[in-house]
Tab-separated table of C-alpha atoms and ligand atoms in Angstrom:
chain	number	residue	atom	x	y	z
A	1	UNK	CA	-19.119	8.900	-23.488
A	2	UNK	CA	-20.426	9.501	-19.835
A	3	UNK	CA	-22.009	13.207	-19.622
A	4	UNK	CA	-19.547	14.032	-17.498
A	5	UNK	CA	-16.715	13.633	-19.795
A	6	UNK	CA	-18.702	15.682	-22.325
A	7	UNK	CA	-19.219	18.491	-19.796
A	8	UNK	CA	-15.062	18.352	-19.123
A	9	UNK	CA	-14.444	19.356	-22.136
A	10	UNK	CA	-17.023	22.325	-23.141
A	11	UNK	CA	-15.876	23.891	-19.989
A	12	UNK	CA	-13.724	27.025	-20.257
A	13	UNK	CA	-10.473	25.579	-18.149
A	14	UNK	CA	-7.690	25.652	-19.791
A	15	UNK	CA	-6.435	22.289	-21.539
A	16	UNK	CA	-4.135	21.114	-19.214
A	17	UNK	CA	-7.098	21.328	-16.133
A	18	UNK	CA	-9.191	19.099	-18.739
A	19	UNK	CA	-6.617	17.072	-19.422
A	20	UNK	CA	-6.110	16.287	-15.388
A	21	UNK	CA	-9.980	16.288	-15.475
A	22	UNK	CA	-9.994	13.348	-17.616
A	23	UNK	CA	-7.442	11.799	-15.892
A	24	UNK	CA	-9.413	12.049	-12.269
A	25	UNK	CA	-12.213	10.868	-13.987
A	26	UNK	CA	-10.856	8.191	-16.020
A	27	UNK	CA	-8.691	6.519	-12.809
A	28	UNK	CA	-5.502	6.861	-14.263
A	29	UNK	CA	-4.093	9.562	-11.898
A	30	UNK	CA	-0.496	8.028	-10.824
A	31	UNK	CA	-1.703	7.545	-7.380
A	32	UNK	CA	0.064	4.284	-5.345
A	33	UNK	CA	-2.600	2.720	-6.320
A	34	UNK	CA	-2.590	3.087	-9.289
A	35	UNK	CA	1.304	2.357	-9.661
A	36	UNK	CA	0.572	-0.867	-7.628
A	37	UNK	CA	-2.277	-2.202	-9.943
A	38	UNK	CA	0.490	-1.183	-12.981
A	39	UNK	CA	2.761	-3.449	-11.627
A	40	UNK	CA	5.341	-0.868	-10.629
A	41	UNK	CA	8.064	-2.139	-8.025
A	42	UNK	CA	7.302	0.653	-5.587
A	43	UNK	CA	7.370	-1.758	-2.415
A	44	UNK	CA	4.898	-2.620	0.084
A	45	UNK	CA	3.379	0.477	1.956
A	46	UNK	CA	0.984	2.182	-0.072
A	47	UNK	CA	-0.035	4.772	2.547
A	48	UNK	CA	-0.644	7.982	1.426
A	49	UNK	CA	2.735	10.478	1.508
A	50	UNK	CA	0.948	13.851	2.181
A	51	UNK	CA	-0.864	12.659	5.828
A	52	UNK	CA	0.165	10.369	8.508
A	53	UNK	CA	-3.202	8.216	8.797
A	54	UNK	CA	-1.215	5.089	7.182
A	55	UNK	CA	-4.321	4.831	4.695
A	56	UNK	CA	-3.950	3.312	1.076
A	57	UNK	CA	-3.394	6.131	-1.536
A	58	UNK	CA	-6.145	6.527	-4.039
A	59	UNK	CA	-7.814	9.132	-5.897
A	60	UNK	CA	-10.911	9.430	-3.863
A	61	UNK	CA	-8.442	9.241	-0.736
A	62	UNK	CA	-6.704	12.222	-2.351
A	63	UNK	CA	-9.540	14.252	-3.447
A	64	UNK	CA	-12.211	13.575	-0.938
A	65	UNK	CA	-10.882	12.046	2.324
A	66	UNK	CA	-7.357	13.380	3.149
A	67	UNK	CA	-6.695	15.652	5.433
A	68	UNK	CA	-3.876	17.796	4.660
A	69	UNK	CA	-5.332	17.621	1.149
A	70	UNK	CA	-8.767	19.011	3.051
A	71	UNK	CA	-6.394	21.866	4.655
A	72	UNK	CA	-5.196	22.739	1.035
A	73	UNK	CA	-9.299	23.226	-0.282
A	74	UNK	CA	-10.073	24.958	2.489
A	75	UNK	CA	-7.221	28.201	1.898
B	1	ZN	ZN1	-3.716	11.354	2.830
């Protein structure tokens, strides 16, 4: 396993925050993406829900490059 993965789990957090950990990680977060790639009928926009840029939802969209997900970090 990747160190990182080992380093998720002999952290402190409780087991659900590992458990999301490992999901982030592992690219299995139920992003549109995601759902898309899965085959799920969830139409044809795949823009994020929580801004209004009209860009593809995806983890590292989520985490890194949204901005009203930006807004929440920086509270
Ligand atoms: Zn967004």
């Amino acid at each position: 396993a990747h160190v990182t993965f080992k380093w998720l789990w002999k952290t402190k957090c409780t087991p659900k925050i590992k458990v999301f950990g490992w999901f982030l990680l592992s690219d299995r977060l139920n992003t549109r993406n995601m759902l898309k790639r899965r085959h799920y009928n969830i139409g044809t926009n795949l823009d994020c829900l929580l801004c209004e840029l009209h860009i593809e939802e995806t983890v590292e969209h989520l985490f890194f490059h949204c901005t009203f997900s930006k807004e929440c970090w920086c509270l």
